[in-house]
Amino acid sequence: MAYYRSVGEVPRQRHTQHRDPDGRLYREELMGEEGFSSDSSLLYHRGVPSAILASEVWELPEQRTVPNHPLKPRHLRLHDLETGRDAVTDRRLVLGNHDVRIAYVVTGTAPSAYYRNAIGDECVFVEIGSGVVETVFGVVPYRSGDYVVVPRATTHRWVPAEASRLYAIEANSHVAPPKRYLSRYGQLLEHAPYCERDLHGPSDPLLVEGTEVPVLVKHRTSAGIVGTAMTYATHPFDVVGWDGCLYPYTLNIDDYMPITGKVHQPPPVHQVFEGHNFVVCNFLPRKVDYHPLAIPVPYFHSNVDSDEVMFYVAGDYEARKGSGIELGSISLHPGGHAHGPQPSAIEASLGAEAFEESAVMVDTFAPLELGEGGLAVEDEGYAWTWAADDSDR
Ligand SMILES: [Fe+2]
């Protein structure tokens, strides 16, 4: 995110003395990606950011996955998934591979554990709900329809104001706008469907006093994904100021400007973010194709190189009518098998001028496997619904 931001008190020049009113030095911390060779921010702490008192095992919820074998399209009903109420520790794994994992949780109103993901950035889509995410950079408010992007290694916690349905896309890499949306110096270009004005980061420091603060860290070993509970001597949210281009932010789907065309536009025009080996797109309320003979729903397509995950968020998704898909559903359309609209949806879409649908898509370039949460709410009949739908013949 090459978009400079400065919050709170920072010294006039980097790596120079910055003192509190009593003359004590603040501790400068660089949070920098790719070693010292990519986006970074400089944070000024009251305490020592590395001072820990304990390090113990944090037992993660089940992270194992099973292959999509025998191969078939899947329908998972997330609204049937029972979860605990902690936005972090009670996430249930729905789908995953070595590049990205998708988990789901319905929070209560109690704050989550303090947490950071040391494996990759998190892009958490707020299906419904509101509250704030408290972070080492300050407070980020969230609301329904937000993507909340939390960079790798950012200590934070979720503080819901109401029960919130969170669709957590956990990358093993960074999550950022597609390169083709950016100028060579990193500004979002005119053809991009959103711009810097639509991205909302922290605006004030969050100064919290405290000692012996537990922070849960999700990280990796050669054996897979594991957790560690670290206890910090002083509160991690003790930053008096920071500046740089690395920080958490939100983007709301209402601020995303869909691109439409004379005939059906392919999913890449609906892209929002990219990570290593996956992309995030969204299909939002929009006017549709204006060619007199246009077919507004998609053509059948074989995702030669990707698995496609759709999460149906609002509206009645035109192409899936008659399939059993409803709000809160996920469809997984794997590579190696063509998919497309339900046959009856094609005729039904002719002449449509607008679609009132919202869905978030994750396309992965390596096969996805099923997590325990996904398997628990699978609609076993979905794979056969195209054959059952012959009403346009
Ligand atoms: Fe598709």
Short mmCIF file of C-alpha atoms and ligand atoms in Angstrom, two decimals:
data_model
loop_
_atom_site.label_atom_id
_atom_site.label_comp_id
_atom_site.label_asym_id
_atom_site.label_seq_id
_atom_site.Cartn_x
_atom_site.Cartn_y
_atom_site.Cartn_z
CA MET A 1 0.00 0.00 0.00
CA ALA A 2 2.06 2.92 -1.25
CA TYR A 3 -0.15 5.53 0.41
CA TYR A 4 1.61 7.56 3.06
CA ARG A 5 -0.07 8.25 6.35
CA SER A 6 1.11 9.94 9.52
CA VAL A 7 -0.71 9.59 12.84
CA GLY A 8 0.12 11.07 16.22
CA GLU A 9 3.54 12.38 17.19
CA VAL A 10 6.57 11.49 15.10
CA PRO A 11 9.99 13.20 15.14
CA ARG A 12 10.85 15.57 12.32
CA GLN A 13 13.40 13.09 10.96
CA ARG A 14 13.41 9.30 11.12
CA HIS A 15 15.84 7.45 13.38
CA THR A 16 16.40 10.53 15.53
CA GLN A 17 15.63 11.11 19.21
CA HIS A 18 11.94 11.29 20.07
CA ARG A 19 11.23 11.93 23.76
CA ASP A 20 8.18 12.17 25.99
CA PRO A 21 7.51 15.33 28.07
CA ASP A 22 9.64 13.87 30.89
CA GLY A 23 12.59 13.37 28.57
CA ARG A 24 12.32 9.60 28.19
CA LEU A 25 13.09 8.18 24.76
CA TYR A 26 10.31 6.51 22.83
CA ARG A 27 11.30 3.17 21.25
CA GLU A 28 11.30 3.32 17.48
CA GLU A 29 10.12 0.16 15.67
CA LEU A 30 10.25 -0.40 11.92
CA MET A 31 7.53 -2.71 10.59
CA GLY A 32 8.77 -3.48 7.11
CA GLU A 33 7.75 -6.04 4.52
CA GLU A 34 10.16 -8.16 2.50
CA GLY A 35 13.04 -7.49 4.81
CA PHE A 36 13.80 -3.80 4.46
CA SER A 37 12.86 -3.76 0.77
CA SER A 38 9.15 -2.99 0.59
CA ASP A 39 6.42 -0.98 2.30
CA SER A 40 7.04 -0.09 5.92
CA SER A 41 6.01 2.11 8.80
CA LEU A 42 7.92 3.53 11.77
CA LEU A 43 6.17 3.28 15.13
CA TYR A 44 7.14 5.02 18.38
CA HIS A 45 6.41 3.02 21.53
CA ARG A 46 6.38 4.11 25.15
CA GLY A 47 7.50 0.60 26.19
CA VAL A 48 9.90 -1.92 24.74
CA PRO A 49 8.05 -3.69 21.90
CA SER A 50 10.14 -6.85 22.23
CA ALA A 51 9.83 -7.33 26.01
CA ILE A 52 8.08 -10.65 26.62
CA LEU A 53 7.57 -12.46 29.91
CA ALA A 54 6.25 -15.81 28.66
CA SER A 55 5.76 -17.89 25.54
CA GLU A 56 3.39 -20.85 25.59
CA VAL A 57 1.53 -23.05 23.14
CA TRP A 58 -1.80 -21.73 21.86
CA GLU A 59 -3.84 -24.67 20.60
CA LEU A 60 -5.49 -23.56 17.36
CA PRO A 61 -8.85 -24.84 16.23
CA GLU A 62 -8.65 -27.70 13.71
CA GLN A 63 -6.54 -26.57 10.73
CA ARG A 64 -6.39 -29.82 8.77
CA THR A 65 -8.07 -30.03 5.39
CA VAL A 66 -9.17 -32.88 3.12
CA PRO A 67 -8.84 -32.87 -0.69
CA ASN A 68 -11.80 -32.23 -2.98
CA HIS A 69 -11.71 -35.84 -4.11
CA PRO A 70 -13.63 -37.21 -5.95
CA LEU A 71 -13.74 -33.87 -7.69
CA LYS A 72 -17.04 -32.01 -7.60
CA PRO A 73 -18.51 -28.55 -7.19
CA ARG A 74 -19.52 -27.87 -3.61
CA HIS A 75 -22.13 -25.80 -1.83
CA LEU A 76 -21.47 -24.89 1.80
CA ARG A 77 -24.11 -23.14 3.90
CA LEU A 78 -22.20 -20.86 6.24
CA HIS A 79 -25.33 -19.62 7.98
CA ASP A 80 -25.77 -23.15 9.32
CA LEU A 81 -22.29 -23.11 10.85
CA GLU A 82 -22.25 -22.87 14.63
CA THR A 83 -19.26 -20.99 15.98
CA GLY A 84 -18.03 -19.65 19.27
CA ARG A 85 -18.18 -15.89 19.70
CA ASP A 86 -14.52 -14.79 19.65
CA ALA A 87 -13.62 -13.11 16.35
CA VAL A 88 -10.17 -14.68 16.41
CA THR A 89 -10.07 -17.90 18.38
CA ASP A 90 -13.46 -19.24 17.30
CA ARG A 91 -12.99 -19.03 13.53
CA ARG A 92 -13.87 -22.30 11.83
CA LEU A 93 -11.84 -23.30 8.80
CA VAL A 94 -14.00 -23.66 5.71
CA LEU A 95 -11.52 -23.99 2.83
CA GLY A 96 -7.77 -23.78 2.49
CA ASN A 97 -4.56 -24.54 0.65
CA HIS A 98 -0.92 -23.56 0.99
CA ASP A 99 -1.62 -19.98 -0.16
CA VAL A 100 -4.83 -18.95 1.58
CA ARG A 101 -7.40 -20.12 4.10
CA ILE A 102 -11.03 -19.06 4.43
CA ALA A 103 -12.60 -19.20 7.88
CA TYR A 104 -15.91 -18.00 9.29
CA VAL A 105 -17.09 -16.80 12.66
CA VAL A 106 -20.17 -15.14 14.12
CA THR A 107 -18.95 -12.93 16.94
CA GLY A 108 -20.60 -11.83 20.13
CA THR A 109 -20.03 -8.36 21.55
CA ALA A 110 -17.07 -9.14 23.77
CA PRO A 111 -13.62 -8.12 22.52
CA SER A 112 -11.55 -10.84 20.91
CA ALA A 113 -8.21 -11.96 22.17
CA TYR A 114 -5.20 -9.82 21.29
CA TYR A 115 -3.84 -11.42 18.17
CA ARG A 116 -1.49 -11.20 15.27
CA ASN A 117 -1.10 -13.35 12.23
CA ALA A 118 2.56 -13.90 11.43
CA ILE A 119 1.77 -16.06 8.39
CA GLY A 120 0.29 -13.43 6.12
CA ASP A 121 -2.10 -10.53 5.72
CA GLU A 122 -5.72 -11.01 6.68
CA CYS A 123 -8.52 -9.65 4.53
CA VAL A 124 -11.64 -10.04 6.64
CA PHE A 125 -14.92 -9.36 4.86
CA VAL A 126 -17.66 -8.14 7.19
CA GLU A 127 -20.79 -9.86 5.92
CA ILE A 128 -22.81 -8.06 8.53
CA GLY A 129 -21.95 -6.24 11.73
CA SER A 130 -20.09 -3.24 13.08
CA GLY A 131 -17.52 -2.29 15.64
CA VAL A 132 -13.85 -1.44 15.69
CA VAL A 133 -10.56 -3.20 15.26
CA GLU A 134 -8.06 -1.92 17.80
CA THR A 135 -4.53 -2.12 16.46
CA VAL A 136 -1.01 -1.06 17.28
CA PHE A 137 -1.58 1.68 14.65
CA GLY A 138 -4.83 2.93 16.22
CA VAL A 139 -8.52 2.18 15.84
CA VAL A 140 -10.10 1.07 12.56
CA PRO A 141 -13.91 1.23 12.60
CA TYR A 142 -15.68 -1.49 10.62
CA ARG A 143 -19.20 -1.97 9.27
CA SER A 144 -21.17 -4.30 7.02
CA GLY A 145 -19.61 -4.65 3.59
CA ASP A 146 -16.09 -3.72 4.69
CA TYR A 147 -12.96 -5.52 3.72
CA VAL A 148 -10.71 -5.12 6.73
CA VAL A 149 -7.12 -5.58 5.60
CA VAL A 150 -4.74 -6.29 8.47
CA PRO A 151 -1.08 -6.58 7.48
CA ARG A 152 0.94 -9.56 8.63
CA ALA A 153 2.32 -9.20 12.17
CA THR A 154 -0.05 -6.37 13.15
CA THR A 155 -1.12 -6.84 16.75
CA HIS A 156 -4.83 -6.19 17.01
CA ARG A 157 -8.14 -7.28 18.47
CA TRP A 158 -11.74 -7.13 17.29
CA VAL A 159 -14.21 -5.17 19.42
CA PRO A 160 -17.66 -5.79 17.93
CA ALA A 161 -20.45 -3.32 18.71
CA GLU A 162 -22.93 -6.02 17.68
CA ALA A 163 -22.83 -9.65 16.59
CA SER A 164 -20.73 -9.67 13.43
CA ARG A 165 -20.47 -12.27 10.69
CA LEU A 166 -16.84 -12.31 9.58
CA TYR A 167 -15.51 -14.08 6.48
CA ALA A 168 -11.79 -14.24 7.10
CA ILE A 169 -9.47 -14.60 4.12
CA GLU A 170 -6.13 -15.44 5.68
CA ALA A 171 -3.26 -15.23 3.20
CA ASN A 172 0.20 -16.71 3.40
CA SER A 173 1.36 -13.56 1.62
CA HIS A 174 0.47 -9.90 1.39
CA VAL A 175 -2.90 -8.69 0.14
CA ALA A 176 -2.90 -5.56 -2.01
CA PRO A 177 -4.64 -3.87 -4.93
CA PRO A 178 -3.86 -5.55 -8.29
CA LYS A 179 -0.72 -4.17 -9.86
CA ARG A 180 -2.62 -3.19 -13.00
CA TYR A 181 -4.67 -0.72 -10.94
CA LEU A 182 -1.52 1.10 -9.86
CA SER A 183 0.77 3.65 -11.42
CA ARG A 184 4.44 2.72 -11.46
CA TYR A 185 4.81 4.67 -8.22
CA GLY A 186 1.83 3.01 -6.60
CA GLN A 187 -1.08 5.43 -7.00
CA LEU A 188 -4.44 3.94 -7.87
CA LEU A 189 -5.17 4.78 -11.50
CA GLU A 190 -8.29 6.32 -13.02
CA HIS A 191 -9.47 2.99 -14.44
CA ALA A 192 -9.33 1.29 -11.03
CA PRO A 193 -12.77 0.73 -9.47
CA TYR A 194 -11.71 2.44 -6.24
CA CYS A 195 -9.17 5.00 -5.14
CA GLU A 196 -7.22 6.07 -2.07
CA ARG A 197 -10.16 8.16 -0.87
CA ASP A 198 -12.09 4.92 -0.35
CA LEU A 199 -9.46 3.40 1.94
CA HIS A 200 -9.85 4.17 5.63
CA GLY A 201 -6.98 3.71 8.06
CA PRO A 202 -6.46 4.68 11.69
CA SER A 203 -6.57 8.41 12.36
CA ASP A 204 -5.41 8.68 15.99
CA PRO A 205 -3.05 6.77 18.24
CA LEU A 206 -4.63 4.29 20.61
CA LEU A 207 -2.78 4.70 23.86
CA VAL A 208 -3.50 1.90 26.29
CA GLU A 209 -1.75 1.37 29.61
CA GLY A 210 -1.17 -2.14 30.83
CA THR A 211 1.25 -4.83 31.85
CA GLU A 212 1.46 -8.58 31.31
CA VAL A 213 -0.67 -8.51 28.18
CA PRO A 214 -1.32 -11.84 26.42
CA VAL A 215 -1.09 -11.84 22.61
CA LEU A 216 -1.92 -14.86 20.47
CA VAL A 217 0.39 -15.36 17.49
CA LYS A 218 -0.50 -17.56 14.55
CA HIS A 219 2.64 -18.72 12.77
CA ARG A 220 4.17 -21.58 10.83
CA THR A 221 6.57 -24.38 11.44
CA SER A 222 7.66 -27.06 9.00
CA ALA A 223 4.82 -29.14 10.45
CA GLY A 224 2.16 -26.58 9.53
CA ILE A 225 0.19 -23.79 11.16
CA VAL A 226 0.58 -23.42 14.91
CA GLY A 227 -0.15 -20.91 17.63
CA THR A 228 1.87 -19.34 20.42
CA ALA A 229 0.59 -17.23 23.31
CA MET A 230 3.11 -14.56 24.22
CA THR A 231 2.86 -12.37 27.29
CA TYR A 232 4.13 -8.81 26.83
CA ALA A 233 5.61 -6.80 29.67
CA THR A 234 3.81 -3.63 28.53
CA HIS A 235 0.74 -3.05 26.44
CA PRO A 236 1.42 -3.36 22.68
CA PHE A 237 -1.01 -0.48 22.03
CA ASP A 238 1.41 2.09 23.47
CA VAL A 239 2.30 3.82 20.20
CA VAL A 240 2.30 7.62 20.43
CA GLY A 241 2.74 8.07 16.70
CA TRP A 242 3.70 6.37 13.49
CA ASP A 243 4.08 7.10 9.82
CA GLY A 244 4.59 5.13 6.63
CA CYS A 245 2.78 3.10 4.02
CA LEU A 246 2.04 -0.06 6.00
CA TYR A 247 -1.08 -0.09 8.19
CA PRO A 248 -4.53 -1.69 8.45
CA TYR A 249 -7.37 -0.19 6.47
CA THR A 250 -10.92 -0.82 5.29
CA LEU A 251 -12.62 -0.62 1.91
CA ASN A 252 -16.40 -0.87 1.73
CA ILE A 253 -18.18 -2.58 -1.16
CA ASP A 254 -20.56 0.41 -1.41
CA ASP A 255 -17.58 2.54 -2.44
CA TYR A 256 -16.48 0.10 -5.14
CA MET A 257 -17.52 1.24 -8.63
CA PRO A 258 -18.39 -1.82 -10.75
CA ILE A 259 -17.23 -1.82 -14.36
CA THR A 260 -19.89 -2.89 -16.84
CA GLY A 261 -19.95 -3.50 -20.58
CA LYS A 262 -21.97 -3.99 -23.74
CA VAL A 263 -21.70 -7.75 -23.25
CA HIS A 264 -20.83 -9.86 -20.21
CA GLN A 265 -17.65 -8.72 -18.49
CA PRO A 266 -15.30 -11.36 -17.08
CA PRO A 267 -14.49 -11.57 -13.36
CA PRO A 268 -11.11 -9.76 -13.54
CA VAL A 269 -12.94 -6.44 -14.08
CA HIS A 270 -14.49 -7.03 -10.66
CA GLN A 271 -11.18 -7.58 -8.91
CA VAL A 272 -10.49 -5.92 -5.58
CA PHE A 273 -7.24 -7.39 -4.23
CA GLU A 274 -4.57 -9.90 -5.00
CA GLY A 275 -2.33 -12.09 -2.90
CA HIS A 276 0.22 -14.71 -3.86
CA ASN A 277 -1.59 -17.32 -5.95
CA PHE A 278 -5.08 -15.93 -5.38
CA VAL A 279 -7.29 -12.95 -6.16
CA VAL A 280 -10.35 -11.38 -4.51
CA CYS A 281 -13.17 -10.05 -6.70
CA ASN A 282 -16.67 -8.81 -5.91
CA PHE A 283 -19.88 -8.85 -7.90
CA LEU A 284 -22.02 -5.94 -6.80
CA PRO A 285 -25.31 -4.27 -7.71
CA ARG A 286 -24.84 -2.84 -11.20
CA LYS A 287 -26.41 -2.15 -14.54
CA VAL A 288 -25.77 -5.05 -16.86
CA ASP A 289 -24.96 -5.58 -20.51
CA TYR A 290 -26.63 -3.27 -23.04
CA HIS A 291 -26.12 -5.18 -26.31
CA PRO A 292 -29.66 -5.96 -27.59
CA LEU A 293 -28.85 -9.68 -27.72
CA ALA A 294 -26.69 -9.79 -24.60
CA ILE A 295 -26.90 -12.69 -22.16
CA PRO A 296 -26.33 -11.02 -18.81
CA VAL A 297 -25.45 -14.12 -16.79
CA PRO A 298 -22.03 -15.66 -17.42
CA TYR A 299 -21.22 -18.21 -20.08
CA PHE A 300 -20.09 -21.65 -18.96
CA HIS A 301 -16.46 -21.52 -18.11
CA SER A 302 -13.72 -23.96 -17.30
CA ASN A 303 -11.35 -22.43 -14.77
CA VAL A 304 -8.31 -24.09 -16.26
CA ASP A 305 -5.92 -22.73 -13.67
CA SER A 306 -8.06 -21.91 -10.67
CA ASP A 307 -10.59 -22.91 -8.07
CA GLU A 308 -13.39 -20.38 -7.69
CA VAL A 309 -15.09 -19.64 -4.38
CA MET A 310 -18.17 -17.45 -4.31
CA PHE A 311 -19.66 -16.16 -1.07
CA TYR A 312 -23.22 -14.91 -1.58
CA VAL A 313 -23.76 -11.84 0.56
CA ALA A 314 -26.89 -10.01 -0.62
CA GLY A 315 -29.59 -10.14 -3.28
CA ASP A 316 -30.74 -13.18 -5.24
CA TYR A 317 -27.74 -14.23 -7.29
CA GLU A 318 -28.99 -14.39 -10.88
CA ALA A 319 -26.80 -17.19 -12.22
CA ARG A 320 -27.44 -19.51 -9.28
CA LYS A 321 -31.25 -19.30 -9.17
CA GLY A 322 -32.67 -22.79 -8.77
CA SER A 323 -29.50 -24.30 -7.34
CA GLY A 324 -30.24 -24.11 -3.63
CA ILE A 325 -27.68 -21.32 -3.21
CA GLU A 326 -28.92 -18.66 -0.80
CA LEU A 327 -27.53 -15.87 1.34
CA GLY A 328 -24.63 -17.10 3.39
CA SER A 329 -23.83 -19.85 0.90
CA ILE A 330 -20.43 -20.60 -0.56
CA SER A 331 -20.00 -22.30 -3.91
CA LEU A 332 -16.69 -23.93 -4.75
CA HIS A 333 -16.24 -24.47 -8.48
CA PRO A 334 -12.95 -26.30 -8.86
CA GLY A 335 -10.49 -26.29 -11.71
CA GLY A 336 -10.82 -29.34 -13.94
CA HIS A 337 -14.59 -29.02 -14.22
CA ALA A 338 -16.63 -26.49 -16.22
CA HIS A 339 -19.39 -24.57 -14.48
CA GLY A 340 -21.86 -21.88 -15.39
CA PRO A 341 -25.33 -20.60 -14.70
CA GLN A 342 -28.17 -22.89 -13.88
CA PRO A 343 -29.69 -23.55 -17.34
CA SER A 344 -33.03 -21.94 -16.49
CA ALA A 345 -31.25 -18.81 -15.27
CA ILE A 346 -29.98 -18.02 -18.78
CA GLU A 347 -33.39 -17.39 -20.39
CA ALA A 348 -34.61 -15.76 -17.19
CA SER A 349 -31.82 -13.19 -17.35
CA LEU A 350 -32.52 -11.98 -20.92
CA GLY A 351 -33.55 -8.35 -21.01
CA ALA A 352 -32.40 -7.69 -17.44
CA GLU A 353 -31.07 -4.17 -17.04
CA ALA A 354 -29.59 -4.47 -13.57
CA PHE A 355 -28.51 -7.11 -11.09
CA GLU A 356 -29.07 -6.52 -7.39
CA GLU A 357 -26.60 -9.06 -6.11
CA SER A 358 -23.52 -8.99 -3.93
CA ALA A 359 -20.97 -11.76 -3.79
CA VAL A 360 -17.33 -11.95 -2.82
CA MET A 361 -15.14 -14.25 -4.87
CA VAL A 362 -11.78 -15.79 -4.08
CA ASP A 363 -10.01 -17.44 -7.01
CA THR A 364 -7.07 -19.59 -6.06
CA PHE A 365 -4.42 -20.86 -8.44
CA ALA A 366 -3.81 -24.01 -6.44
CA PRO A 367 -6.57 -26.48 -5.54
CA LEU A 368 -8.56 -25.77 -2.42
CA GLU A 369 -9.23 -28.37 0.22
CA LEU A 370 -12.14 -28.59 2.61
CA GLY A 371 -11.81 -27.59 6.25
CA GLU A 372 -13.88 -29.07 9.05
CA GLY A 373 -16.23 -26.07 9.05
CA GLY A 374 -16.95 -26.43 5.36
CA LEU A 375 -17.58 -30.15 5.59
CA ALA A 376 -19.97 -29.62 8.50
CA VAL A 377 -22.39 -27.55 6.40
CA GLU A 378 -22.13 -29.07 2.93
CA ASP A 379 -25.21 -29.38 0.73
CA GLU A 380 -24.41 -32.79 -0.76
CA GLY A 381 -26.85 -32.42 -3.65
CA TYR A 382 -25.37 -29.28 -5.25
CA ALA A 383 -23.12 -31.02 -7.77
CA TRP A 384 -26.15 -32.54 -9.53
CA THR A 385 -28.29 -29.38 -9.79
CA TRP A 386 -27.27 -28.45 -13.36
CA ALA A 387 -28.49 -31.86 -14.60
CA ALA A 388 -31.74 -31.50 -12.66
CA ASP A 389 -32.44 -28.04 -14.11
CA ASP A 390 -33.79 -28.64 -17.64
CA SER A 391 -36.62 -26.13 -17.57
CA ASP A 392 -35.34 -24.13 -20.55
CA ARG A 393 -35.53 -27.06 -22.97
FE FE B 1 -17.45 -18.90 -12.32
#
